[in-house]
Coordinates of C-alpha atoms and ligand atoms in Angstrom, one line a residue:
M1 CA 69.1 75.6 101.2
T2 CA 70.1 78.9 101.9
E3 CA 73.5 79.8 102.6
T4 CA 71.9 81.2 106.1
M5 CA 70.6 77.3 106.7
R6 CA 73.9 76.4 105.5
L7 CA 75.6 77.9 107.8
E8 CA 73.2 77.5 110.9
T9 CA 73.2 73.8 109.9
A10 CA 77.1 73.4 110.0
R11 CA 76.8 75.5 113.6
A12 CA 74.7 72.8 114.7
E13 CA 76.4 70.0 113.1
D14 CA 79.8 71.0 114.5
G15 CA 78.9 71.6 117.8
T16 CA 81.7 74.4 117.9
T17 CA 82.5 76.0 120.7
L18 CA 83.8 79.2 119.5
D19 CA 81.8 82.2 120.3
A20 CA 81.7 85.1 117.4
A21 CA 79.0 87.0 118.3
A22 CA 80.9 87.5 121.8
L23 CA 84.2 88.0 120.0
V24 CA 82.7 90.8 117.9
D25 CA 81.2 92.3 120.3
D26 CA 83.9 92.0 122.5
L27 CA 86.6 93.8 119.8
R28 CA 84.1 96.4 118.7
G29 CA 83.9 97.5 122.4
V30 CA 87.7 98.1 122.3
F31 CA 87.6 99.7 118.4
R32 CA 85.2 102.2 120.1
T33 CA 87.1 103.5 122.9
G34 CA 89.6 105.3 119.6
V35 CA 92.6 103.1 121.5
T36 CA 93.4 101.8 118.2
K37 CA 93.1 105.1 115.8
P38 CA 96.3 106.7 116.9
L39 CA 99.4 106.3 114.2
A40 CA 101.2 105.7 117.8
W41 CA 99.5 102.4 118.5
R42 CA 99.4 101.6 114.4
K43 CA 103.0 102.3 114.4
A44 CA 103.9 99.8 117.7
Q45 CA 101.5 97.0 116.0
L46 CA 103.6 97.2 113.1
E47 CA 107.2 97.2 115.3
G48 CA 105.4 94.3 117.4
L49 CA 105.1 92.4 114.3
R50 CA 108.5 92.8 113.3
R51 CA 110.3 92.0 116.4
M52 CA 108.1 89.1 116.6
L53 CA 109.0 88.1 113.5
A54 CA 112.9 88.7 114.2
E55 CA 112.6 87.3 117.9
Q56 CA 110.7 84.0 116.8
E57 CA 112.6 83.5 113.7
A58 CA 113.8 79.6 114.6
A59 CA 109.9 78.9 115.9
F60 CA 108.6 79.9 112.5
V61 CA 111.1 78.4 110.5
E62 CA 111.0 74.9 113.2
A63 CA 106.8 75.2 112.4
L64 CA 107.3 75.9 108.3
D65 CA 109.3 73.0 108.5
T66 CA 107.2 70.6 109.7
D67 CA 104.0 72.1 108.0
L68 CA 104.8 72.5 104.1
G69 CA 109.0 70.8 104.4
K70 CA 110.3 74.3 103.7
H71 CA 114.0 75.3 103.8
A72 CA 115.2 77.3 105.9
T73 CA 116.3 80.5 103.6
E74 CA 113.5 79.8 101.5
S75 CA 111.2 80.2 104.6
W76 CA 113.3 83.3 105.7
I77 CA 112.6 84.6 101.5
T78 CA 109.4 84.2 101.2
E79 CA 107.7 84.6 104.5
L80 CA 109.7 86.4 107.5
G81 CA 112.4 88.5 105.5
Y82 CA 109.1 89.3 103.0
T83 CA 106.6 90.2 105.7
S84 CA 109.4 91.8 107.8
N85 CA 110.2 94.3 104.7
E86 CA 106.7 94.5 103.8
I87 CA 105.9 96.1 107.2
T88 CA 109.1 98.4 107.5
H89 CA 107.3 99.4 104.0
I90 CA 104.7 100.5 105.6
L91 CA 106.0 102.1 108.6
G92 CA 108.1 104.3 106.6
G93 CA 105.0 105.5 104.4
L94 CA 102.0 105.2 106.9
K95 CA 102.3 108.8 108.2
S96 CA 101.9 110.7 105.0
W97 CA 99.3 107.6 103.9
I98 CA 97.1 108.5 106.9
R99 CA 97.1 112.4 106.3
P100 CA 94.2 114.2 105.6
R101 CA 94.5 114.7 102.3
S102 CA 93.1 118.3 101.3
A103 CA 90.5 117.9 97.7
P104 CA 90.1 121.3 95.2
L105 CA 87.0 122.6 95.2
P106 CA 84.8 123.9 92.0
L107 CA 84.5 127.8 92.1
W108 CA 81.2 128.3 93.5
L109 CA 82.4 126.1 96.7
R110 CA 85.6 127.9 97.0
P111 CA 85.3 129.6 100.7
A112 CA 84.5 125.8 101.8
R113 CA 87.6 123.8 103.1
A114 CA 87.5 119.7 101.7
K115 CA 89.6 117.1 102.9
I116 CA 89.4 113.1 102.7
V117 CA 89.8 111.4 105.8
R118 CA 91.0 107.9 105.4
E119 CA 89.3 106.2 108.8
P120 CA 89.4 102.7 110.2
L121 CA 86.9 100.5 109.2
G122 CA 86.5 99.0 112.5
V123 CA 86.3 95.2 113.4
V124 CA 87.8 92.9 110.5
L125 CA 88.6 89.6 109.7
V126 CA 91.6 88.1 108.1
I127 CA 91.0 84.4 106.6
S128 CA 94.5 83.2 105.4
P129 CA 95.8 79.5 103.7
W130 CA 98.4 76.8 104.2
N131 CA 100.7 77.4 101.5
Y132 CA 102.5 80.9 103.2
P133 CA 100.8 80.7 106.1
V134 CA 103.0 83.2 108.0
Q135 CA 103.0 85.8 105.3
L136 CA 99.3 85.2 104.1
A137 CA 98.5 85.9 107.9
L138 CA 100.6 88.6 108.9
A139 CA 100.8 90.8 105.6
P140 CA 96.7 91.5 105.4
V141 CA 96.9 91.9 109.9
A142 CA 100.2 94.4 109.1
G143 CA 97.6 96.7 106.8
A144 CA 94.7 96.1 109.0
L145 CA 96.5 97.5 111.8
A146 CA 98.3 100.0 109.8
A147 CA 94.7 101.5 109.7
G148 CA 93.1 101.5 113.0
N149 CA 91.1 98.4 112.9
A150 CA 90.5 95.8 115.7
V151 CA 91.6 92.3 113.9
V152 CA 90.8 88.4 114.0
L153 CA 92.8 86.5 112.0
K154 CA 91.7 82.9 111.2
P155 CA 95.1 81.2 110.0
S156 CA 95.0 77.7 107.9
E157 CA 93.9 74.7 109.7
L158 CA 96.0 73.0 106.8
A159 CA 99.6 74.3 108.1
P160 CA 98.7 73.4 112.0
A161 CA 102.1 73.9 113.4
T162 CA 102.4 77.8 112.2
S163 CA 98.3 78.5 113.2
A164 CA 99.1 77.1 116.5
L165 CA 102.4 79.1 116.6
L166 CA 100.6 82.4 115.6
A167 CA 98.2 81.5 118.3
R168 CA 100.3 81.3 120.9
I169 CA 102.8 84.1 120.2
L170 CA 101.3 86.8 118.2
P171 CA 99.4 87.9 121.1
R172 CA 102.6 88.8 123.1
Y173 CA 103.7 91.4 120.4
V174 CA 100.7 93.1 119.6
D175 CA 97.8 95.0 121.7
Q176 CA 96.2 91.5 122.8
A177 CA 92.3 93.5 123.8
A178 CA 92.5 94.4 120.0
V179 CA 93.9 91.7 117.9
R180 CA 92.8 88.3 118.8
V181 CA 93.2 84.9 116.8
V182 CA 91.2 82.3 116.1
E183 CA 92.5 78.5 115.4
G184 CA 90.2 76.1 113.1
G185 CA 88.7 74.6 110.2
V186 CA 85.5 75.0 108.5
P187 CA 83.2 75.1 111.8
E188 CA 84.8 78.0 113.2
T189 CA 85.3 79.8 109.9
T190 CA 81.4 79.1 109.4
E191 CA 81.0 80.1 112.9
L192 CA 82.7 83.4 112.3
L193 CA 80.9 84.3 109.0
T194 CA 77.8 84.4 110.6
E195 CA 78.4 87.4 112.4
H196 CA 78.8 91.4 111.0
W197 CA 82.2 92.3 110.3
D198 CA 83.7 95.5 108.6
H199 CA 85.5 94.0 106.0
I200 CA 86.4 90.4 105.6
F201 CA 90.0 90.1 103.9
Y202 CA 90.1 86.1 102.2
T203 CA 93.1 84.7 100.9
G204 CA 92.3 80.8 99.7
N205 CA 90.4 79.4 96.8
G206 CA 87.6 80.8 94.4
A207 CA 85.2 78.2 95.8
V208 CA 85.4 79.0 99.5
G209 CA 85.4 82.9 98.2
R210 CA 82.1 82.4 96.7
I211 CA 81.1 81.2 100.4
I212 CA 83.0 84.5 101.9
L213 CA 81.0 86.6 99.3
E214 CA 77.9 84.5 100.3
A215 CA 77.9 85.1 104.1
A216 CA 79.2 88.5 103.8
A217 CA 76.5 89.7 101.6
R218 CA 74.2 89.2 104.5
H219 CA 75.4 91.9 106.5
L220 CA 76.8 94.1 103.1
T221 CA 80.2 93.6 104.2
P222 CA 83.0 94.8 102.1
V223 CA 85.1 91.7 100.9
T224 CA 88.8 91.2 99.6
L225 CA 89.5 88.3 97.8
E226 CA 92.9 87.4 97.5
L227 CA 92.2 84.2 95.2
G228 CA 94.1 82.2 92.2
G229 CA 93.5 80.4 88.8
K230 CA 96.4 79.5 86.3
S231 CA 98.9 81.8 85.6
P232 CA 100.5 81.5 82.3
T233 CA 103.8 81.8 80.9
F234 CA 104.6 83.1 77.3
V235 CA 107.8 82.1 76.2
D236 CA 108.7 84.1 72.9
D237 CA 111.4 83.3 69.9
G238 CA 114.3 84.9 70.6
V239 CA 115.1 84.8 74.3
D240 CA 118.0 83.7 76.8
L241 CA 116.5 80.6 77.4
E242 CA 118.8 79.2 79.6
T243 CA 117.6 82.1 82.0
A244 CA 113.9 81.5 81.0
A245 CA 114.4 77.9 81.9
R246 CA 116.2 78.8 85.5
R247 CA 113.5 81.1 86.4
I248 CA 110.5 79.3 84.9
V249 CA 111.8 76.0 87.0
W250 CA 112.7 78.6 90.3
G251 CA 109.0 80.0 89.6
K252 CA 107.4 76.7 89.3
Y253 CA 109.0 74.5 92.1
T254 CA 109.4 76.6 94.8
N255 CA 107.7 75.4 97.0
A256 CA 106.7 72.4 95.5
G257 CA 104.5 74.3 93.1
Q258 CA 102.3 75.9 95.8
T259 CA 102.1 79.0 95.1
C260 CA 99.7 81.1 94.0
V261 CA 101.2 82.8 91.1
A262 CA 103.9 79.9 90.5
P263 CA 103.9 80.4 86.5
D264 CA 101.3 76.9 85.9
F265 CA 102.0 76.2 82.7
V266 CA 104.2 77.6 79.5
I267 CA 102.9 78.4 75.9
A268 CA 105.3 78.9 73.2
T269 CA 106.0 78.0 69.4
R270 CA 107.4 74.1 68.9
P271 CA 110.8 75.2 68.0
V272 CA 111.1 77.3 71.4
L273 CA 109.6 74.2 73.3
E274 CA 111.9 72.0 72.3
D275 CA 115.0 74.0 72.9
L276 CA 113.5 74.7 76.4
K277 CA 112.6 71.1 77.6
P278 CA 116.1 70.0 78.2
L279 CA 117.4 73.7 79.7
L280 CA 114.4 72.8 82.2
D281 CA 115.2 69.3 82.9
K282 CA 119.1 71.0 83.6
A283 CA 117.6 74.0 85.9
I284 CA 116.2 71.5 87.9
R285 CA 119.0 69.2 88.4
E286 CA 121.0 72.6 89.6
F287 CA 118.3 73.0 91.8
Y288 CA 117.3 70.2 93.6
G289 CA 120.1 67.6 92.3
E290 CA 119.8 64.0 90.4
D291 CA 117.4 63.2 93.2
P292 CA 114.4 65.6 94.5
A293 CA 113.5 63.5 96.9
Q294 CA 117.0 63.9 98.9
S295 CA 116.9 67.6 98.3
D296 CA 116.4 69.8 101.4
V297 CA 115.1 72.4 99.8
Y298 CA 113.0 70.7 97.4
G299 CA 109.0 70.8 99.3
R300 CA 106.1 68.5 100.3
I301 CA 102.9 68.6 99.5
V302 CA 100.4 69.9 102.1
N303 CA 98.6 66.7 102.7
E304 CA 96.9 63.3 101.6
R305 CA 94.1 65.5 99.3
H306 CA 96.4 67.4 97.4
F307 CA 98.9 64.7 96.6
G308 CA 96.1 62.8 95.2
R309 CA 94.8 65.4 93.3
V310 CA 98.1 66.6 91.7
S311 CA 99.3 63.3 91.5
R312 CA 96.3 62.4 88.8
L313 CA 97.3 65.3 86.7
I314 CA 100.6 63.3 85.4
T315 CA 99.3 61.2 82.4
E316 CA 102.0 59.0 81.6
A317 CA 102.5 59.6 78.1
H318 CA 102.7 63.2 78.2
V319 CA 105.4 63.0 81.1
V320 CA 108.9 64.8 79.3
R321 CA 110.3 65.5 83.1
G322 CA 110.1 63.4 86.4
G323 CA 106.8 61.6 86.8
A324 CA 107.9 60.0 90.4
T325 CA 105.8 60.5 93.5
D326 CA 105.9 59.1 96.6
A327 CA 102.5 58.8 98.7
E328 CA 103.9 58.3 102.3
S329 CA 106.1 61.4 102.0
R330 CA 103.4 63.1 99.7
Y331 CA 106.8 63.4 97.7
I332 CA 105.9 64.5 93.7
E333 CA 108.9 65.0 91.4
P334 CA 109.3 68.5 89.5
T335 CA 108.0 66.7 86.4
V336 CA 107.3 68.8 83.0
L337 CA 104.3 67.7 80.9
D338 CA 104.4 68.1 77.0
G339 CA 102.3 67.4 74.2
V340 CA 99.4 68.4 76.4
D341 CA 96.1 70.8 74.8
G342 CA 93.9 72.9 76.7
D343 CA 91.9 69.7 77.2
H344 CA 94.2 68.1 78.9
L345 CA 93.7 67.4 82.6
S346 CA 96.2 69.6 84.1
M347 CA 94.4 72.1 82.1
Q348 CA 91.2 72.6 84.1
E349 CA 92.0 74.0 87.3
E350 CA 94.8 75.9 89.3
I351 CA 98.0 73.1 89.2
F352 CA 99.1 74.0 92.9
G353 CA 101.6 71.5 92.5
P354 CA 105.2 70.6 90.8
I355 CA 104.3 70.0 87.5
L356 CA 104.9 72.0 84.4
P357 CA 102.5 71.8 81.4
L358 CA 104.2 72.7 78.0
I359 CA 101.9 73.9 75.3
E360 CA 102.1 74.6 72.1
V361 CA 100.9 77.9 70.2
S362 CA 101.8 79.4 67.0
G363 CA 103.3 82.7 68.1
V364 CA 102.1 85.4 70.0
D365 CA 98.6 86.7 68.2
E366 CA 97.4 82.4 69.6
A367 CA 98.9 82.6 73.0
I368 CA 97.2 85.8 73.9
E369 CA 93.8 84.2 71.9
F370 CA 94.7 81.3 74.3
I371 CA 94.9 83.1 77.3
N372 CA 92.2 85.3 76.9
D373 CA 89.5 81.9 76.0
R374 CA 90.8 81.2 79.9
D375 CA 89.5 83.3 83.3
K376 CA 91.9 86.5 83.8
P377 CA 94.9 85.1 85.4
L378 CA 96.5 86.2 88.8
A379 CA 99.6 86.7 86.9
L380 CA 100.7 86.6 83.6
Y381 CA 104.7 86.5 82.5
V382 CA 106.1 86.8 79.2
F383 CA 109.1 86.3 78.2
T384 CA 110.2 88.5 75.6
N385 CA 113.0 90.8 74.0
R386 CA 110.7 92.8 71.7
A387 CA 108.6 95.5 72.6
E388 CA 106.1 94.7 70.4
T389 CA 105.4 91.7 72.2
K390 CA 104.8 94.1 75.7
R391 CA 102.4 96.5 74.2
R392 CA 100.7 93.3 72.7
F393 CA 100.8 92.2 75.9
I394 CA 99.8 94.8 78.1
R395 CA 97.4 96.4 75.7
D396 CA 95.8 92.3 74.6
T397 CA 95.3 90.6 78.1
S398 CA 94.2 91.2 81.4
S399 CA 95.6 89.6 84.5
G400 CA 96.6 90.5 88.1
A401 CA 99.9 91.2 87.3
L402 CA 102.2 91.2 84.3
D403 CA 105.9 90.5 84.6
F404 CA 108.1 90.3 81.9
N405 CA 111.1 88.0 81.8
A406 CA 110.8 86.7 85.1
P407 CA 107.7 85.4 87.3
M408 CA 106.8 86.6 90.7
I409 CA 108.9 89.5 91.3
H410 CA 105.8 92.0 91.1
L411 CA 105.8 90.7 94.9
G412 CA 109.3 91.8 95.7
A413 CA 107.9 95.9 95.1
P414 CA 105.6 96.5 98.1
S415 CA 105.0 99.9 96.2
L416 CA 102.9 97.8 93.5
P417 CA 99.0 96.6 94.2
F418 CA 98.5 92.9 94.6
G419 CA 95.8 91.2 93.8
G420 CA 93.6 89.4 91.1
V421 CA 91.0 90.5 88.9
G422 CA 88.3 88.6 88.0
A423 CA 88.0 84.8 88.5
S424 CA 91.9 85.6 90.2
G425 CA 90.0 88.1 93.1
M426 CA 88.8 91.1 94.0
G427 CA 90.9 94.1 95.6
K428 CA 94.6 94.9 96.0
Y429 CA 96.6 95.0 99.3
H430 CA 100.6 95.5 99.9
G431 CA 102.2 99.0 101.3
E432 CA 100.1 101.9 100.8
E433 CA 96.8 99.9 99.4
S434 CA 97.2 97.5 102.4
V435 CA 96.0 100.3 104.2
A436 CA 93.6 101.8 101.3
V437 CA 91.8 98.5 101.9
F438 CA 91.0 98.7 105.5
S439 CA 90.7 102.5 105.5
H440 CA 87.5 104.4 104.2
A441 CA 87.9 107.3 102.8
K442 CA 85.5 109.8 103.9
A443 CA 84.6 112.8 102.4
V444 CA 84.5 116.0 104.6
I445 CA 83.8 119.3 103.7
D446 CA 82.9 122.1 105.8
L447 CA 81.1 125.9 104.4
P448 CA 80.7 129.2 106.2
T449 CA 77.4 129.6 107.0
K450 CA 77.8 133.8 105.9
P451 CA 77.3 134.6 103.2
D452 CA 74.9 131.6 102.1
L453 CA 76.6 130.8 98.6
L454 CA 74.1 128.4 98.6
A455 CA 71.2 130.6 97.9
T456 CA 71.7 130.5 94.0
L457 CA 70.2 127.1 94.5
Y458 CA 67.2 128.0 96.2
P459 CA 63.9 128.2 95.0
P460 CA 62.1 130.1 94.0
F461 CA 64.4 130.5 90.3
T462 CA 64.7 133.2 88.7
S463 CA 66.0 134.3 85.2
I464 CA 68.6 135.3 86.7
K465 CA 69.8 132.6 89.4
E466 CA 69.0 130.7 86.0
T467 CA 72.1 132.1 84.3
L468 CA 74.5 132.4 87.4
I469 CA 73.4 128.3 88.1
R470 CA 74.0 127.3 83.9
R471 CA 77.9 129.6 84.1
I472 CA 79.0 128.9 87.7
V473 CA 77.4 126.0 89.5
A474 CA 77.2 123.5 86.4
P475 CA 78.5 125.0 83.5
S476 CA 78.4 123.4 80.6
R477 CA 81.5 122.2 79.0
R478 CA 82.6 123.2 75.8
Ligands
NAD1 P1 93.1 76.4 102.5 O1 92.6 75.3 102.3 O2 93.8 76.7 103.8 O3 91.9 77.7 102.8 C1 92.0 79.5 103.1 C2 91.1 79.5 104.3 O4 89.7 79.6 104.3 C3 91.5 78.8 105.9 O5 91.6 79.6 106.8 C4 90.0 77.4 105.7 O6 90.1 77.4 107.1 C5 89.3 78.5 105.2 N1 88.2 77.7 104.7 C6 88.3 76.7 104.0 N2 87.4 75.7 103.8 C7 86.1 76.4 104.3 C8 84.6 77.0 104.4 N3 84.0 75.9 103.2 N4 84.3 77.5 104.7 C9 84.8 78.8 105.3 N5 86.2 78.5 105.5 C10 86.8 77.9 104.2 O7 94.0 77.4 101.4 P2 93.4 77.1 99.6 O8 92.3 77.0 99.4 O9 93.7 75.8 99.3 O10 94.7 77.7 99.7 C11 95.0 77.3 98.0 C12 94.1 78.4 97.2 O11 94.8 79.9 97.6 C13 95.2 78.5 95.8 O12 93.6 78.6 95.0 C14 96.0 79.4 95.7 O13 96.0 80.2 94.4 C15 95.4 80.8 96.4 N6 96.0 81.4 97.3 C16 96.0 82.9 96.4 C17 96.6 83.9 97.0 C18 97.1 85.4 96.7 O14 97.2 86.0 97.6 N7 95.7 85.5 95.9 C19 97.8 83.0 98.1 C20 98.0 82.0 98.2 C21 97.4 80.9 98.1

């Protein structure tokens, strides 16, 4: 079955009432009025988003608690405060980022003037996931608006409280004519994907990423895919293991492991793993108490399907810490597995839950080989004191980001591009990259008609012209 047929069948079967064609037409009409282009409009939208995050903090915290059992402080760190900072960063740089930049010219074109003009793409679609349902919806929307686009946001149906809240309050804080929220699941997204967008920005898993890419291909729509994968963590000999353990535990078990850049598994030599194990256990107790089920900062698995998927990865023989589950509350204890290898169930795909496999390697060389034998990760974490080890990982591995001595910290720097490579995604955002991804860098050049500097290029070609062309227009480099 072709993608077109699949989409059409889905539409016929689901009976969604969404009229995506009318929606896109409407927004395109708004975009064509030019209302979204001035800097003042763009700034007003960003300020509106930031005001919404501040004024509606309590409502967001409640929705995030309902959807994912997130603690208010964690919601602030990873969702509200985080997104607000990102918006502030964009507001600070926007004017200079969108200013036309003059471009240098070769000698023979010198009387011309050239510049690069960043123009908005038009009407864009943002499809966001459930695990950080505020941040991953609003950070791309902020970029799209900063770049002067009209936007449709499709939040995840798996975080229904947050999705409903966004649909209800977002229009109050931004220009409703140019920003819309479409709630729904597969039928609605499928319907949206039949339309011709000027960009699709998707965050989520790679299987759906392929569906997005296929649908976009029909209209030659550019796509950003922010995907996931297994982010490895290598722990070298000689590091401060107590701090390493605390940082790994923080990265792994925040949001009950449902973080795209969470350390997926740890690789180290056997002596390092043996020293690390009790320290991981100690850090888990410090953060979440003797019984994490009672902790108000430890989250729950988003739904039954994911609970079943993650629980099945816990093979009893390998559990060295945790392992308890409760289906009713979708609770999975912070769990550490040891003695597993690359063939173990937990190593087949992204874990996306609170299970940490420990994998033994003989040292840096084998660790790098292990990483390079698999899909390019969204993030790679290396705990080391050695400059040589850092140099090796920078040079010999490829990943969306490479953080030394702490997981996830690259997200704290809005000046760093965020995105995957290979199977972990395509395209970047955050800060200036968020504006770039939703813009087209248009080449603009203006050559006076007198004198006609192009005359040398016109036929017929004489030997004088030939010499001039070779010397000035296309000189061979020596
Ligand atoms: P999800 O189930 O919420 O899906 C994401 C979006 O895709 C939703 O809006 C959903 O409605 C839509 N969708 C689902 N099925 C679809 C279909 N058949 N056709 C069209 N659209 C469809 O979220 P998820 O995919 O479970 O999210 C978790 C994954 O996302 C993990 O792999 C994680 O690593 C990755 N992720 C990546 C990032 C990043 O920034 N790179 C961030 C968060 C999550």
